[in-house]
């Protein structure tokens, strides 16, 4: 299970994640948060397979921008690519991205949501409430870890410079 929380600050976008990975009745540690180059951070919640495929996809693909149409096209390309890699692939995950000055969530149903702060995963409600109250993403993830059995430390965090175009 997972909690990933992100927040847009004045000069950067910060995303943090817990490390608990659940497999059946067992739990272990794993990575759910990645920094790709200097301009993109993403975390994934759901099937680790989907997160790993997205990580591989990002080795050779990037959204043209963080605009909704470009993000939808990027996600559609990811789905097509994943189906070529794994026959029978069906997306079952959510992703939180910090890219191109924006923080956005992509769900497996092709819903793209933009926000100044956001959280995904089984601990999202706790983390989102903590973000709403002014806490950092790392603190928000720790709150979720404290309040649900489905998330656990250690907490990892990455940030990217908030690059915006003039007038946005």
mmCIF file of C-alpha atoms in Angstrom:
data_model
loop_
_atom_site.group_PDB
_atom_site.id
_atom_site.type_symbol
_atom_site.label_atom_id
_atom_site.label_comp_id
_atom_site.label_asym_id
_atom_site.label_seq_id
_atom_site.Cartn_x
_atom_site.Cartn_y
_atom_site.Cartn_z
ATOM 1 C CA UNK A 1 0.000 0.000 0.000
ATOM 2 C CA UNK A 2 1.101 3.555 -0.482
ATOM 3 C CA UNK A 3 0.910 7.211 0.320
ATOM 4 C CA UNK A 4 2.440 9.851 -1.925
ATOM 5 C CA UNK A 5 2.013 13.572 -1.253
ATOM 6 C CA UNK A 6 3.056 16.594 -3.256
ATOM 7 C CA UNK A 7 2.957 20.347 -2.938
ATOM 8 C CA UNK A 8 3.815 23.335 -5.095
ATOM 9 C CA UNK A 9 6.039 25.786 -3.259
ATOM 10 C CA UNK A 10 7.075 29.192 -4.551
ATOM 11 C CA UNK A 11 10.309 27.977 -6.161
ATOM 12 C CA UNK A 12 9.902 24.193 -6.439
ATOM 13 C CA UNK A 13 7.568 21.224 -6.453
ATOM 14 C CA UNK A 14 8.113 18.669 -3.682
ATOM 15 C CA UNK A 15 6.802 15.093 -3.645
ATOM 16 C CA UNK A 16 7.299 12.565 -0.821
ATOM 17 C CA UNK A 17 6.392 8.878 -0.470
ATOM 18 C CA UNK A 18 6.374 6.139 2.119
ATOM 19 C CA UNK A 19 8.246 2.870 1.530
ATOM 20 C CA UNK A 20 5.817 0.084 2.466
ATOM 21 C CA UNK A 21 5.101 -2.433 -0.275
ATOM 22 C CA UNK A 22 2.366 -4.975 0.395
ATOM 23 C CA UNK A 23 2.272 -8.347 -1.310
ATOM 24 C CA UNK A 24 -0.667 -10.435 -0.164
ATOM 25 C CA UNK A 25 -0.417 -10.560 3.636
ATOM 26 C CA UNK A 26 3.284 -9.679 3.669
ATOM 27 C CA UNK A 27 4.869 -6.253 3.767
ATOM 28 C CA UNK A 28 8.324 -5.135 2.741
ATOM 29 C CA UNK A 29 10.072 -1.934 1.645
ATOM 30 C CA UNK A 30 10.237 -0.568 -1.866
ATOM 31 C CA UNK A 31 10.705 2.573 -3.918
ATOM 32 C CA UNK A 32 7.658 4.393 -5.255
ATOM 33 C CA UNK A 33 9.145 7.805 -6.008
ATOM 34 C CA UNK A 34 11.548 8.702 -8.809
ATOM 35 C CA UNK A 35 13.313 11.767 -10.137
ATOM 36 C CA UNK A 36 13.819 11.711 -13.898
ATOM 37 C CA UNK A 37 16.511 14.158 -14.935
ATOM 38 C CA UNK A 38 16.276 17.586 -13.355
ATOM 39 C CA UNK A 39 12.717 18.447 -14.424
ATOM 40 C CA UNK A 40 10.359 15.620 -13.454
ATOM 41 C CA UNK A 41 9.433 13.808 -10.251
ATOM 42 C CA UNK A 42 6.780 11.118 -10.146
ATOM 43 C CA UNK A 43 5.376 8.622 -7.706
ATOM 44 C CA UNK A 44 3.042 5.722 -8.322
ATOM 45 C CA UNK A 45 0.352 4.045 -6.267
ATOM 46 C CA UNK A 46 -1.305 0.771 -7.182
ATOM 47 C CA UNK A 47 0.437 -2.088 -8.930
ATOM 48 C CA UNK A 48 4.220 -1.976 -8.699
ATOM 49 C CA UNK A 49 4.255 -3.391 -12.230
ATOM 50 C CA UNK A 50 2.572 -0.209 -13.515
ATOM 51 C CA UNK A 51 5.002 2.010 -11.605
ATOM 52 C CA UNK A 52 8.012 0.120 -12.960
ATOM 53 C CA UNK A 53 6.648 0.258 -16.501
ATOM 54 C CA UNK A 54 6.113 4.020 -16.179
ATOM 55 C CA UNK A 55 9.688 4.363 -14.979
ATOM 56 C CA UNK A 56 10.939 2.479 -18.043
ATOM 57 C CA UNK A 57 8.648 4.484 -20.339
ATOM 58 C CA UNK A 58 10.060 7.746 -18.962
ATOM 59 C CA UNK A 59 13.549 6.656 -20.055
ATOM 60 C CA UNK A 60 12.517 7.485 -23.626
ATOM 61 C CA UNK A 61 9.306 9.544 -23.368
ATOM 62 C CA UNK A 62 8.284 12.802 -21.674
ATOM 63 C CA UNK A 63 5.058 14.771 -21.794
ATOM 64 C CA UNK A 64 5.386 17.631 -24.299
ATOM 65 C CA UNK A 65 4.176 19.918 -21.488
ATOM 66 C CA UNK A 66 2.047 19.725 -18.350
ATOM 67 C CA UNK A 67 -1.026 20.941 -20.238
ATOM 68 C CA UNK A 68 -3.931 18.512 -19.981
ATOM 69 C CA UNK A 69 -4.005 17.586 -23.665
ATOM 70 C CA UNK A 70 -0.268 16.805 -23.684
ATOM 71 C CA UNK A 71 -0.569 14.795 -20.455
ATOM 72 C CA UNK A 72 -3.486 12.773 -21.863
ATOM 73 C CA UNK A 73 -1.509 12.065 -25.046
ATOM 74 C CA UNK A 74 1.505 11.034 -22.961
ATOM 75 C CA UNK A 75 -0.628 8.672 -20.852
ATOM 76 C CA UNK A 76 -2.305 7.166 -23.935
ATOM 77 C CA UNK A 77 1.152 6.504 -25.408
ATOM 78 C CA UNK A 78 2.209 4.893 -22.113
ATOM 79 C CA UNK A 79 -0.807 2.540 -22.190
ATOM 80 C CA UNK A 80 -0.122 1.547 -25.821
ATOM 81 C CA UNK A 81 3.571 1.029 -25.029
ATOM 82 C CA UNK A 82 2.793 -1.031 -21.893
ATOM 83 C CA UNK A 83 0.425 -3.276 -23.878
ATOM 84 C CA UNK A 84 3.230 -3.983 -26.353
ATOM 85 C CA UNK A 85 5.573 -4.821 -23.467
ATOM 86 C CA UNK A 86 3.065 -7.018 -21.602
ATOM 87 C CA UNK A 87 0.171 -8.643 -23.417
ATOM 88 C CA UNK A 88 -3.048 -8.277 -21.483
ATOM 89 C CA UNK A 89 -1.811 -5.149 -19.680
ATOM 90 C CA UNK A 90 -4.519 -3.128 -17.937
ATOM 91 C CA UNK A 91 -3.683 -0.018 -15.946
ATOM 92 C CA UNK A 92 -4.572 -0.183 -12.249
ATOM 93 C CA UNK A 93 -2.550 2.658 -10.777
ATOM 94 C CA UNK A 94 -2.453 6.366 -10.050
ATOM 95 C CA UNK A 95 0.539 8.617 -10.583
ATOM 96 C CA UNK A 96 1.502 11.957 -9.069
ATOM 97 C CA UNK A 97 3.792 14.121 -11.215
ATOM 98 C CA UNK A 98 5.714 17.315 -10.590
ATOM 99 C CA UNK A 99 6.625 18.662 -14.029
ATOM 100 C CA UNK A 100 6.690 21.869 -16.043
ATOM 101 C CA UNK A 101 5.661 24.023 -13.072
ATOM 102 C CA UNK A 102 2.598 21.926 -12.241
ATOM 103 C CA UNK A 103 1.564 19.165 -9.856
ATOM 104 C CA UNK A 104 -0.891 16.706 -11.368
ATOM 105 C CA UNK A 105 -2.411 13.291 -10.800
ATOM 106 C CA UNK A 106 -3.126 10.792 -13.561
ATOM 107 C CA UNK A 107 -5.542 7.966 -12.764
ATOM 108 C CA UNK A 108 -5.980 4.729 -14.692
ATOM 109 C CA UNK A 109 -9.343 6.018 -15.969
ATOM 110 C CA UNK A 110 -7.528 8.864 -17.820
ATOM 111 C CA UNK A 111 -8.580 11.475 -15.275
ATOM 112 C CA UNK A 112 -5.999 14.267 -14.969
ATOM 113 C CA UNK A 113 -6.284 16.504 -11.898
ATOM 114 C CA UNK A 114 -4.189 19.597 -11.161
ATOM 115 C CA UNK A 115 -3.757 21.079 -7.683
ATOM 116 C CA UNK A 116 -1.422 23.115 -5.504
ATOM 117 C CA UNK A 117 -1.208 20.069 -3.222
ATOM 118 C CA UNK A 118 -2.324 16.482 -3.700
ATOM 119 C CA UNK A 119 -2.007 12.976 -2.305
ATOM 120 C CA UNK A 120 -2.625 9.500 -3.695
ATOM 121 C CA UNK A 121 -2.633 5.971 -2.323
ATOM 122 C CA UNK A 122 -4.281 4.274 0.610
ATOM 123 C CA UNK A 123 -3.222 7.023 3.028
ATOM 124 C CA UNK A 124 -4.238 9.905 0.786
ATOM 125 C CA UNK A 125 -6.961 11.317 3.051
ATOM 126 C CA UNK A 126 -4.598 11.744 5.998
ATOM 127 C CA UNK A 127 -1.824 13.189 3.858
ATOM 128 C CA UNK A 128 -4.140 15.585 2.033
ATOM 129 C CA UNK A 129 -5.553 16.871 5.312
ATOM 130 C CA UNK A 130 -2.016 17.465 6.617
ATOM 131 C CA UNK A 131 -1.100 19.334 3.414
ATOM 132 C CA UNK A 132 -4.268 21.419 3.746
ATOM 133 C CA UNK A 133 -3.177 22.368 7.268
ATOM 134 C CA UNK A 134 0.150 23.653 5.930
ATOM 135 C CA UNK A 135 2.455 20.681 6.491
ATOM 136 C CA UNK A 136 5.214 19.690 4.081
ATOM 137 C CA UNK A 137 4.821 16.614 1.860
ATOM 138 C CA UNK A 138 7.284 14.711 4.056
ATOM 139 C CA UNK A 139 5.288 15.590 7.188
ATOM 140 C CA UNK A 140 2.029 14.706 5.414
ATOM 141 C CA UNK A 141 3.336 11.263 4.483
ATOM 142 C CA UNK A 142 4.503 10.724 8.065
ATOM 143 C CA UNK A 143 1.006 11.626 9.335
ATOM 144 C CA UNK A 144 -0.476 8.955 7.058
ATOM 145 C CA UNK A 145 2.147 6.457 8.262
ATOM 146 C CA UNK A 146 1.162 7.221 11.858
ATOM 147 C CA UNK A 147 -2.572 6.792 11.224
ATOM 148 C CA UNK A 148 -2.925 3.829 8.865
ATOM 149 C CA UNK A 149 -1.451 0.340 8.799
ATOM 150 C CA UNK A 150 -1.110 0.532 5.012
ATOM 151 C CA UNK A 151 1.817 2.992 4.973
ATOM 152 C CA UNK A 152 5.206 2.962 6.695
ATOM 153 C CA UNK A 153 8.510 4.856 6.819
ATOM 154 C CA UNK A 154 11.141 5.516 5.745
ATOM 155 C CA UNK A 155 9.872 8.522 3.812
ATOM 156 C CA UNK A 156 11.651 9.578 0.633
ATOM 157 C CA UNK A 157 11.382 13.013 -0.953
ATOM 158 C CA UNK A 158 12.413 14.633 -4.226
ATOM 159 C CA UNK A 159 11.888 18.093 -5.633
ATOM 160 C CA UNK A 160 12.210 19.882 -8.947
ATOM 161 C CA UNK A 161 12.627 23.566 -9.617
ATOM 162 C CA UNK A 162 9.298 25.145 -10.398
ATOM 163 C CA UNK A 163 9.838 26.271 -13.952
ATOM 164 C CA UNK A 164 7.018 28.412 -15.213
ATOM 165 C CA UNK A 165 6.522 30.351 -18.388
ATOM 166 C CA UNK A 166 6.116 34.121 -18.257
ATOM 167 C CA UNK A 167 2.630 35.081 -17.107
ATOM 168 C CA UNK A 168 1.633 31.742 -15.549
#
